[in-house]
Amino acid sequence: MLDDRAIAQIQLLQSQAASLLLYQEVLDSEVGQTFLNLLQLLCDRSDTRPCAEKDCLRAYGRWFKALATRKANWQDYLIARILRDDNPFSRQASSAPLAELSPGLIAAASHDLQVLQNLYSCTGEQISQWVQEVADYPTDLPAPSLTSHPPADSISAKNKNPEIDMQKSEHWADLLEPLAESYRQNGTGLFAEYRALRWQSGQLTGIPRPDPIQLTGLAGYQWQRDALIKNTEFLMAGLPALHVLLYGSRGTGKSSLVKALLNEYGSRGLRLIEVAKSDLKDLPAIVELLRDVPQKFIIFVDDLSFEEDDDAFKALKVVLEGSATARPANVAVYATSNRRHLVREFFDDRPRPSAEEINAWDSVQEKLSFSDRFGLTVTFEPANQNTYLGIIRHLASLEDIVLPPEDLEYRALQWATRHNGRSGRSARQFIDFLRAELGSK
């Protein structure tokens, strides 16, 4: 049975958790809810209301499992949730100095941080001890003191401001300034948790494990890479960046280059949002959603082409050409396509004497010139033999594949002949096959 001091402490934690003004979503998760439910059951049992001891044990098990599933302990989990929480304070602090925020908002944030520090101070060992006392459990219950391993693309734990050391601070309410700096650098909500996201069913969802490809893993097409890097540097610096069309043969590395940019600049605040062609009608809304966010965004549209009278065509035109609303400086569209003319044209589209449209040639030119609305068009020509073999040698060196040069090149050319021709994609597939073959011997 718990003593009066422990009961008062648990009840105080419950009251404080209920008093959160801005950071409620820190506890609005499976881990947070199982924690609050466990506190409630401990109080119920201590007040001698009907509650089986087994209920406390089961509640503790659910909390423990929720933390174990996330490979986190209670303290690390709370800090990670605070660093990425999306609330009025974190949003406003990410785009304006604290001096410009209302005193009431500052006071609410200070209050919540002090509350969360009190919850943080309630360790897994303490909770375990309370449960054992209530349930009269004869042996020690393991505490959820698990090593914290954030998800593969978790940003909060990787890039948090070094000034924030919540584990050592005695008063979290004093950390408002470094916390605001963390929100400015790393974002809030999904933008703090993920570098790559996808627009799906009318909302953004995070991509936990984006393609890890690096710029160093790409060979050939040097000027194309330099042009895209330069434009992305403009975007990161807040300078006018152009929308980009990457056009060319299949397998030349267009998509890989865009994904590699994310891995190059993600730590500096770049985010990539993948938008399928079927969702391009939502593009104006997506752009408005990103307008006031401090991070920089590449809206990535892969394998772009349109049919006649496609609504997606009209939505993309609005974003590329602009409208009465100013274009946000933190967003650029990068699209790939195997077609130079993105809107399909048929012979029947060409003006005929019997055609009903008076200015038919204007419609044709509208279709043909759509790709010109991208400020920068980067063309990827098919790889010749020298380019293809250069890519092979580069990838082989990265993978530490040791073969006589003439043998490597002969086998690479044979692969291209028998499979998908000479391209960066074929080179990657050949190197993967070769690595597996050599590793199996």
Short mmCIF file of C-alpha atoms in Angstrom, two decimals:
data_model
loop_
_atom_site.label_atom_id
_atom_site.label_comp_id
_atom_site.label_asym_id
_atom_site.label_seq_id
_atom_site.Cartn_x
_atom_site.Cartn_y
_atom_site.Cartn_z
CA MET A 1 0.00 0.00 0.00
CA LEU A 2 1.28 3.47 -0.85
CA ASP A 3 1.90 5.96 1.96
CA ASP A 4 0.26 9.38 2.06
CA ARG A 5 3.33 11.13 0.64
CA ALA A 6 3.38 8.91 -2.46
CA ILE A 7 -0.36 9.33 -2.96
CA ALA A 8 -0.05 13.13 -2.78
CA GLN A 9 2.82 13.03 -5.27
CA ILE A 10 0.82 10.96 -7.78
CA GLN A 11 -2.22 13.19 -7.43
CA LEU A 12 -0.06 16.28 -8.00
CA LEU A 13 1.35 14.73 -11.19
CA GLN A 14 -2.19 14.09 -12.41
CA SER A 15 -3.28 17.66 -11.72
CA GLN A 16 -0.21 19.10 -13.40
CA ALA A 17 -0.64 16.93 -16.49
CA ALA A 18 -4.26 18.10 -16.74
CA SER A 19 -3.12 21.75 -16.49
CA LEU A 20 -1.03 21.79 -19.68
CA LEU A 21 -1.99 24.80 -21.79
CA LEU A 22 0.00 24.40 -25.02
CA TYR A 23 1.91 21.13 -24.89
CA GLN A 24 -1.03 18.73 -24.45
CA GLU A 25 0.01 16.71 -27.49
CA VAL A 26 3.23 15.69 -25.76
CA LEU A 27 1.06 13.28 -23.77
CA ASP A 28 -1.46 12.68 -26.56
CA SER A 29 0.16 9.44 -27.67
CA GLU A 30 0.13 5.79 -26.68
CA VAL A 31 3.04 6.31 -24.30
CA GLY A 32 1.51 9.41 -22.72
CA GLN A 33 -1.96 7.97 -22.40
CA THR A 34 -0.77 4.69 -20.86
CA PHE A 35 1.28 6.75 -18.41
CA LEU A 36 -1.75 8.83 -17.37
CA ASN A 37 -3.92 5.73 -17.13
CA LEU A 38 -1.34 4.11 -14.87
CA LEU A 39 -1.32 7.14 -12.56
CA GLN A 40 -5.11 6.97 -12.35
CA LEU A 41 -5.10 3.29 -11.41
CA LEU A 42 -2.45 3.90 -8.75
CA CYS A 43 -4.67 6.58 -7.20
CA ASP A 44 -7.77 4.41 -7.44
CA ARG A 45 -6.05 1.57 -5.61
CA SER A 46 -4.56 3.83 -2.99
CA ASP A 47 -7.99 5.27 -2.19
CA THR A 48 -9.23 1.70 -1.57
CA ARG A 49 -11.79 1.95 -4.37
CA PRO A 50 -12.51 -1.40 -6.11
CA CYS A 51 -9.55 -2.03 -8.33
CA ALA A 52 -7.71 -5.31 -8.62
CA GLU A 53 -3.98 -5.26 -8.10
CA LYS A 54 -3.65 -6.97 -11.46
CA ASP A 55 -5.07 -3.90 -13.19
CA CYS A 56 -2.06 -1.87 -12.06
CA LEU A 57 0.30 -4.56 -13.27
CA ARG A 58 -1.44 -4.69 -16.65
CA ALA A 59 -1.38 -0.90 -16.98
CA TYR A 60 2.32 -0.86 -16.13
CA GLY A 61 2.91 -3.54 -18.75
CA ARG A 62 1.12 -1.48 -21.41
CA TRP A 63 3.23 1.59 -20.58
CA PHE A 64 6.43 -0.44 -20.57
CA LYS A 65 5.56 -2.03 -23.93
CA ALA A 66 4.71 1.32 -25.52
CA LEU A 67 8.14 2.67 -24.54
CA ALA A 68 9.93 -0.53 -25.58
CA THR A 69 8.26 -0.42 -29.01
CA ARG A 70 9.82 3.02 -29.51
CA LYS A 71 13.17 1.92 -28.04
CA ALA A 72 13.04 4.80 -25.60
CA ASN A 73 13.00 5.49 -21.91
CA TRP A 74 10.46 7.85 -20.33
CA GLN A 75 12.83 10.82 -20.02
CA ASP A 76 14.22 10.68 -23.55
CA TYR A 77 10.74 10.18 -24.95
CA LEU A 78 9.41 13.32 -23.24
CA ILE A 79 12.29 15.48 -24.45
CA ALA A 80 11.93 14.24 -28.03
CA ARG A 81 8.20 15.04 -27.97
CA ILE A 82 8.83 18.55 -26.59
CA LEU A 83 11.47 19.32 -29.22
CA ARG A 84 9.12 18.50 -32.09
CA ASP A 85 5.76 19.56 -30.62
CA ASP A 86 3.60 21.66 -32.92
CA ASN A 87 1.72 24.25 -30.86
CA PRO A 88 1.11 28.01 -30.98
CA PHE A 89 4.32 28.77 -29.10
CA SER A 90 6.59 26.47 -31.13
CA ARG A 91 5.12 27.73 -34.43
CA GLN A 92 5.42 31.41 -33.55
CA ALA A 93 8.82 31.03 -31.91
CA SER A 94 10.15 29.30 -35.04
CA SER A 95 9.53 32.38 -37.18
CA ALA A 96 9.75 35.38 -34.82
CA PRO A 97 11.96 36.55 -31.91
CA LEU A 98 10.61 35.81 -28.46
CA ALA A 99 10.35 39.55 -27.79
CA GLU A 100 7.63 39.75 -30.45
CA LEU A 101 5.50 37.00 -28.87
CA SER A 102 2.70 37.89 -26.49
CA PRO A 103 3.54 37.79 -22.77
CA GLY A 104 0.62 35.43 -22.21
CA LEU A 105 2.01 32.92 -24.71
CA ILE A 106 5.46 33.12 -23.10
CA ALA A 107 3.95 32.58 -19.65
CA ALA A 108 1.93 29.58 -20.86
CA ALA A 109 5.02 27.99 -22.42
CA SER A 110 7.01 28.53 -19.22
CA HIS A 111 4.24 26.96 -17.16
CA ASP A 112 4.02 23.91 -19.42
CA LEU A 113 7.76 23.35 -19.45
CA GLN A 114 7.86 23.36 -15.66
CA VAL A 115 4.98 20.85 -15.58
CA LEU A 116 6.71 18.60 -18.11
CA GLN A 117 9.93 18.76 -16.09
CA ASN A 118 8.02 17.46 -13.07
CA LEU A 119 6.68 14.57 -15.17
CA TYR A 120 10.21 14.01 -16.45
CA SER A 121 11.46 13.74 -12.86
CA CYS A 122 9.09 10.84 -12.25
CA THR A 123 11.45 8.09 -13.36
CA GLY A 124 10.66 4.61 -14.55
CA GLU A 125 12.23 3.25 -11.38
CA GLN A 126 9.87 5.34 -9.26
CA ILE A 127 6.80 4.19 -11.19
CA SER A 128 7.96 0.58 -10.94
CA GLN A 129 8.35 0.90 -7.18
CA TRP A 130 4.86 2.36 -6.77
CA VAL A 131 3.29 -0.45 -8.79
CA GLN A 132 5.09 -3.09 -6.73
CA GLU A 133 3.86 -1.52 -3.51
CA VAL A 134 0.24 -1.24 -4.71
CA ALA A 135 0.11 -4.75 -6.18
CA ASP A 136 2.17 -6.26 -3.36
CA TYR A 137 4.29 -7.83 -6.09
CA PRO A 138 6.93 -10.16 -4.58
CA THR A 139 9.75 -9.54 -7.06
CA ASP A 140 11.30 -6.47 -8.68
CA LEU A 141 9.58 -5.11 -11.81
CA PRO A 142 12.08 -4.01 -14.48
CA ALA A 143 11.94 -0.28 -15.12
CA PRO A 144 11.66 1.03 -18.71
CA SER A 145 15.22 2.35 -18.70
CA LEU A 146 15.81 1.50 -22.32
CA THR A 147 18.44 3.01 -24.57
CA SER A 148 16.86 5.60 -26.80
CA HIS A 149 17.22 4.97 -30.53
CA PRO A 150 15.21 7.55 -32.50
CA PRO A 151 13.71 6.53 -35.86
CA ALA A 152 16.04 6.45 -38.86
CA ASP A 153 14.91 9.88 -40.03
CA SER A 154 14.22 11.45 -36.64
CA ILE A 155 15.58 14.97 -36.66
CA SER A 156 14.91 16.21 -33.14
CA ALA A 157 17.47 13.99 -31.47
CA LYS A 158 20.10 14.53 -34.18
CA ASN A 159 20.01 18.28 -34.70
CA LYS A 160 18.70 19.78 -31.50
CA ASN A 161 20.41 22.98 -30.44
CA PRO A 162 23.44 22.12 -28.26
CA GLU A 163 22.42 24.88 -25.84
CA ILE A 164 19.42 22.78 -24.89
CA ASP A 165 20.51 20.33 -22.25
CA MET A 166 17.22 19.50 -20.62
CA GLN A 167 18.68 16.55 -18.80
CA LYS A 168 20.91 18.81 -16.70
CA SER A 169 18.82 21.96 -16.44
CA GLU A 170 17.16 22.65 -13.10
CA HIS A 171 14.50 24.92 -14.56
CA TRP A 172 13.15 24.14 -18.01
CA ALA A 173 11.22 27.42 -17.99
CA ASP A 174 14.63 29.12 -18.43
CA LEU A 175 15.18 27.31 -21.72
CA LEU A 176 12.68 29.24 -23.83
CA GLU A 177 15.29 30.98 -25.98
CA PRO A 178 17.37 27.89 -26.92
CA LEU A 179 14.13 25.94 -27.37
CA ALA A 180 12.88 28.58 -29.81
CA GLU A 181 16.20 28.36 -31.66
CA SER A 182 15.75 24.61 -31.94
CA TYR A 183 12.29 25.13 -33.44
CA ARG A 184 13.75 27.61 -35.93
CA GLN A 185 16.50 25.25 -37.00
CA ASN A 186 14.72 21.91 -36.95
CA GLY A 187 11.04 22.75 -37.39
CA THR A 188 8.03 21.55 -35.48
CA GLY A 189 5.66 18.62 -35.81
CA LEU A 190 6.23 16.48 -38.88
CA PHE A 191 8.93 18.82 -40.19
CA ALA A 192 10.97 18.21 -37.03
CA GLU A 193 10.47 14.47 -37.14
CA TYR A 194 10.99 13.81 -40.87
CA ARG A 195 13.10 15.21 -43.65
CA ALA A 196 11.15 13.45 -46.39
CA LEU A 197 7.38 13.60 -46.50
CA ARG A 198 4.58 12.56 -48.84
CA TRP A 199 1.28 14.29 -49.66
CA GLN A 200 -1.32 11.57 -49.38
CA SER A 201 -5.11 11.67 -49.04
CA GLY A 202 -5.08 15.41 -48.49
CA GLN A 203 -2.42 15.53 -45.77
CA LEU A 204 1.29 15.26 -45.16
CA THR A 205 2.73 11.99 -43.88
CA GLY A 206 6.32 11.32 -42.91
CA ILE A 207 8.62 8.91 -44.74
CA PRO A 208 10.50 7.13 -41.92
CA ARG A 209 13.30 5.70 -44.09
CA PRO A 210 13.98 7.84 -47.17
CA ASP A 211 16.42 6.78 -49.87
CA PRO A 212 19.91 7.16 -48.32
CA ILE A 213 21.65 7.92 -51.63
CA GLN A 214 24.42 10.51 -51.39
CA LEU A 215 25.80 12.91 -53.99
CA THR A 216 29.12 11.10 -53.72
CA GLY A 217 27.36 7.94 -54.91
CA LEU A 218 26.43 9.55 -58.23
CA ALA A 219 28.82 9.67 -61.15
CA GLY A 220 28.58 11.25 -64.59
CA TYR A 221 26.32 14.14 -65.59
CA GLN A 222 28.56 16.60 -63.77
CA TRP A 223 27.18 19.85 -65.19
CA GLN A 224 23.62 18.72 -64.52
CA ARG A 225 24.53 18.03 -60.90
CA ASP A 226 26.32 21.36 -60.54
CA ALA A 227 23.33 23.25 -61.96
CA LEU A 228 20.92 21.61 -59.53
CA ILE A 229 23.24 22.10 -56.56
CA LYS A 230 23.65 25.80 -57.40
CA ASN A 231 19.89 26.30 -57.63
CA THR A 232 19.38 24.46 -54.34
CA GLU A 233 22.01 26.65 -52.69
CA PHE A 234 19.97 29.67 -53.79
CA LEU A 235 16.90 28.12 -52.18
CA MET A 236 18.75 27.43 -48.92
CA ALA A 237 20.07 31.01 -48.83
CA GLY A 238 16.59 32.50 -49.29
CA LEU A 239 17.49 33.81 -52.75
CA PRO A 240 15.21 33.43 -55.79
CA ALA A 241 15.41 29.75 -56.77
CA LEU A 242 13.99 28.43 -60.02
CA HIS A 243 11.52 25.62 -60.49
CA VAL A 244 13.41 22.80 -62.21
CA LEU A 245 12.49 20.22 -64.84
CA LEU A 246 14.90 17.29 -65.05
CA TYR A 247 14.28 15.81 -68.45
CA GLY A 248 15.96 12.89 -70.16
CA SER A 249 16.33 9.19 -70.76
CA ARG A 250 15.17 6.66 -68.21
CA GLY A 251 17.71 5.42 -65.72
CA THR A 252 19.99 8.44 -65.97
CA GLY A 253 19.71 9.34 -62.29
CA LYS A 254 17.25 12.23 -62.35
CA SER A 255 15.26 11.10 -59.32
CA SER A 256 18.37 9.91 -57.50
CA LEU A 257 19.93 13.34 -57.83
CA VAL A 258 16.92 15.06 -56.25
CA LYS A 259 16.87 12.54 -53.37
CA ALA A 260 20.60 12.98 -52.84
CA LEU A 261 20.06 16.73 -52.41
CA LEU A 262 17.87 16.00 -49.40
CA ASN A 263 20.64 13.98 -47.76
CA GLU A 264 23.12 16.76 -48.52
CA TYR A 265 21.06 19.68 -47.21
CA GLY A 266 18.61 18.05 -44.79
CA SER A 267 20.69 18.98 -41.76
CA ARG A 268 20.52 22.62 -42.89
CA GLY A 269 16.74 22.68 -42.96
CA LEU A 270 15.84 21.28 -46.37
CA ARG A 271 12.71 19.12 -46.56
CA LEU A 272 11.45 17.13 -49.53
CA ILE A 273 7.74 16.62 -50.16
CA GLU A 274 6.82 13.95 -52.66
CA VAL A 275 3.62 14.68 -54.58
CA ALA A 276 2.10 12.16 -56.97
CA LYS A 277 0.70 13.35 -60.27
CA SER A 278 -2.79 12.38 -59.11
CA ASP A 279 -2.44 14.83 -56.19
CA LEU A 280 -1.12 17.82 -58.14
CA LYS A 281 -4.57 19.41 -57.94
CA ASP A 282 -3.70 20.06 -54.28
CA LEU A 283 -0.44 21.81 -55.14
CA PRO A 284 -1.61 25.39 -54.49
CA ALA A 285 -2.89 24.32 -51.07
CA ILE A 286 0.40 22.54 -50.29
CA VAL A 287 2.38 25.66 -51.18
CA GLU A 288 0.23 27.82 -48.90
CA LEU A 289 0.71 25.30 -46.08
CA LEU A 290 4.49 25.74 -46.37
CA ARG A 291 4.58 29.51 -46.85
CA ASP A 292 5.31 30.61 -43.28
CA VAL A 293 7.44 27.62 -42.24
CA PRO A 294 11.14 28.49 -41.70
CA GLN A 295 12.43 25.34 -43.42
CA LYS A 296 13.11 25.16 -47.18
CA PHE A 297 11.09 22.78 -49.33
CA ILE A 298 11.54 20.89 -52.58
CA ILE A 299 8.21 19.69 -53.93
CA PHE A 300 9.24 16.59 -55.84
CA VAL A 301 7.09 15.34 -58.72
CA ASP A 302 8.47 12.20 -60.37
CA ASP A 303 7.74 11.03 -63.92
CA LEU A 304 5.65 14.03 -64.89
CA SER A 305 3.37 14.11 -67.96
CA PHE A 306 -0.18 15.21 -68.64
CA GLU A 307 -3.18 14.35 -70.72
CA GLU A 308 -5.30 17.01 -72.40
CA ASP A 309 -7.62 18.96 -70.05
CA ASP A 310 -5.87 17.47 -67.03
CA ASP A 311 -6.77 19.35 -63.83
CA ALA A 312 -3.29 18.65 -62.49
CA PHE A 313 -1.87 20.55 -65.48
CA LYS A 314 -3.82 23.64 -64.48
CA ALA A 315 -2.83 23.37 -60.81
CA LEU A 316 0.86 23.10 -61.66
CA LYS A 317 0.58 26.08 -64.02
CA VAL A 318 -0.70 28.21 -61.15
CA VAL A 319 2.30 27.30 -58.99
CA LEU A 320 4.86 27.72 -61.79
CA GLU A 321 3.51 30.94 -63.24
CA GLY A 322 2.20 32.46 -60.05
CA SER A 323 -1.12 34.05 -59.27
CA ALA A 324 -2.31 37.08 -57.37
CA THR A 325 -0.63 35.54 -54.31
CA ALA A 326 3.13 36.02 -54.09
CA ARG A 327 5.28 32.94 -54.51
CA PRO A 328 6.86 31.80 -51.21
CA ALA A 329 10.66 32.03 -51.26
CA ASN A 330 11.09 28.76 -49.37
CA VAL A 331 9.48 26.45 -51.96
CA ALA A 332 10.68 25.15 -55.34
CA VAL A 333 9.22 22.46 -57.57
CA TYR A 334 11.64 19.84 -58.92
CA ALA A 335 10.01 17.55 -61.48
CA THR A 336 11.42 14.69 -63.53
CA SER A 337 10.12 13.51 -66.87
CA ASN A 338 11.11 11.32 -69.79
CA ARG A 339 9.18 13.67 -72.08
CA ARG A 340 10.47 17.04 -73.27
CA HIS A 341 6.92 18.20 -73.97
CA LEU A 342 5.01 17.37 -70.84
CA VAL A 343 1.53 17.57 -72.32
CA ARG A 344 0.81 14.80 -74.80
CA GLU A 345 0.07 16.08 -78.29
CA PHE A 346 -1.60 14.12 -81.08
CA PHE A 347 -1.75 14.72 -84.81
CA ASP A 348 -5.45 15.35 -84.40
CA ASP A 349 -4.58 18.30 -82.15
CA ARG A 350 -3.05 20.19 -85.08
CA PRO A 351 -5.27 22.85 -86.67
CA ARG A 352 -7.43 21.73 -89.59
CA PRO A 353 -9.67 23.85 -91.77
CA SER A 354 -12.71 22.17 -90.25
CA ALA A 355 -11.59 22.61 -86.66
CA GLU A 356 -14.04 24.43 -84.47
CA GLU A 357 -11.48 26.39 -82.42
CA ILE A 358 -10.63 29.72 -84.06
CA ASN A 359 -7.19 30.11 -82.48
CA ALA A 360 -6.20 26.45 -82.60
CA TRP A 361 -2.47 27.13 -82.93
CA ASP A 362 -2.57 28.97 -79.61
CA SER A 363 -3.75 25.77 -77.90
CA VAL A 364 -0.99 23.78 -79.55
CA GLN A 365 1.66 26.25 -78.46
CA GLU A 366 0.21 26.24 -74.94
CA LYS A 367 0.89 22.52 -74.75
CA LEU A 368 4.32 22.62 -76.34
CA SER A 369 5.61 25.50 -74.23
CA PHE A 370 4.46 24.19 -70.84
CA SER A 371 7.90 22.84 -69.98
CA ASP A 372 9.32 26.32 -70.61
CA ARG A 373 7.46 27.52 -67.53
CA PHE A 374 10.09 25.77 -65.43
CA GLY A 375 12.83 28.32 -64.92
CA LEU A 376 15.55 25.71 -65.34
CA THR A 377 15.49 22.65 -67.57
CA VAL A 378 18.29 20.17 -66.97
CA THR A 379 18.70 17.61 -69.75
CA PHE A 380 20.08 14.11 -69.18
CA GLU A 381 21.32 12.52 -72.38
CA PRO A 382 21.63 8.72 -72.74
CA ALA A 383 24.93 7.47 -71.37
CA ASN A 384 27.58 6.66 -73.96
CA GLN A 385 30.00 3.83 -73.35
CA ASN A 386 32.66 6.00 -71.69
CA THR A 387 30.12 7.58 -69.33
CA TYR A 388 28.62 4.21 -68.48
CA LEU A 389 32.00 2.64 -67.72
CA GLY A 390 32.98 5.69 -65.65
CA ILE A 391 29.88 5.17 -63.52
CA ILE A 392 30.76 1.48 -63.16
CA ARG A 393 34.28 2.24 -61.98
CA HIS A 394 33.04 4.87 -59.52
CA LEU A 395 30.42 2.58 -57.98
CA ALA A 396 32.83 -0.34 -57.82
CA SER A 397 35.32 1.76 -55.89
CA LEU A 398 32.62 2.87 -53.43
CA GLU A 399 31.62 -0.75 -52.84
CA ASP A 400 35.24 -1.93 -52.53
CA ILE A 401 34.81 -4.37 -55.41
CA VAL A 402 38.23 -5.55 -56.52
CA LEU A 403 38.37 -6.99 -60.03
CA PRO A 404 40.84 -6.55 -62.88
CA PRO A 405 39.71 -3.41 -64.76
CA GLU A 406 39.33 -5.24 -68.07
CA ASP A 407 37.24 -7.96 -66.43
CA LEU A 408 35.01 -5.39 -64.69
CA GLU A 409 34.43 -3.44 -67.89
CA TYR A 410 33.79 -6.53 -70.01
CA ARG A 411 31.20 -7.84 -67.57
CA ALA A 412 29.60 -4.39 -67.27
CA LEU A 413 29.19 -4.12 -71.04
CA GLN A 414 27.76 -7.61 -71.22
CA TRP A 415 25.27 -6.68 -68.51
CA ALA A 416 24.16 -3.58 -70.41
CA THR A 417 23.69 -5.60 -73.61
CA ARG A 418 21.60 -8.27 -71.94
CA HIS A 419 19.56 -6.07 -69.66
CA ASN A 420 18.48 -2.41 -69.81
CA GLY A 421 21.18 -0.78 -71.89
CA ARG A 422 23.80 1.72 -70.75
CA SER A 423 22.49 3.93 -67.94
CA GLY A 424 23.18 4.82 -64.36
CA ARG A 425 20.35 2.52 -63.30
CA SER A 426 21.86 -0.42 -65.18
CA ALA A 427 25.24 0.36 -63.63
CA ARG A 428 23.73 0.32 -60.14
CA GLN A 429 21.93 -2.96 -60.80
CA PHE A 430 25.12 -4.53 -62.15
CA ILE A 431 27.18 -3.44 -59.14
CA ASP A 432 24.52 -4.76 -56.73
CA PHE A 433 24.50 -8.10 -58.57
CA LEU A 434 28.28 -8.24 -58.59
CA ARG A 435 28.51 -7.43 -54.89
CA ALA A 436 26.04 -10.21 -54.07
CA GLU A 437 27.83 -12.67 -56.35
CA LEU A 438 31.25 -11.96 -54.87
CA GLY A 439 29.85 -11.99 -51.33
CA SER A 440 28.33 -15.45 -51.81
CA LYS A 441 31.66 -17.06 -52.70
#
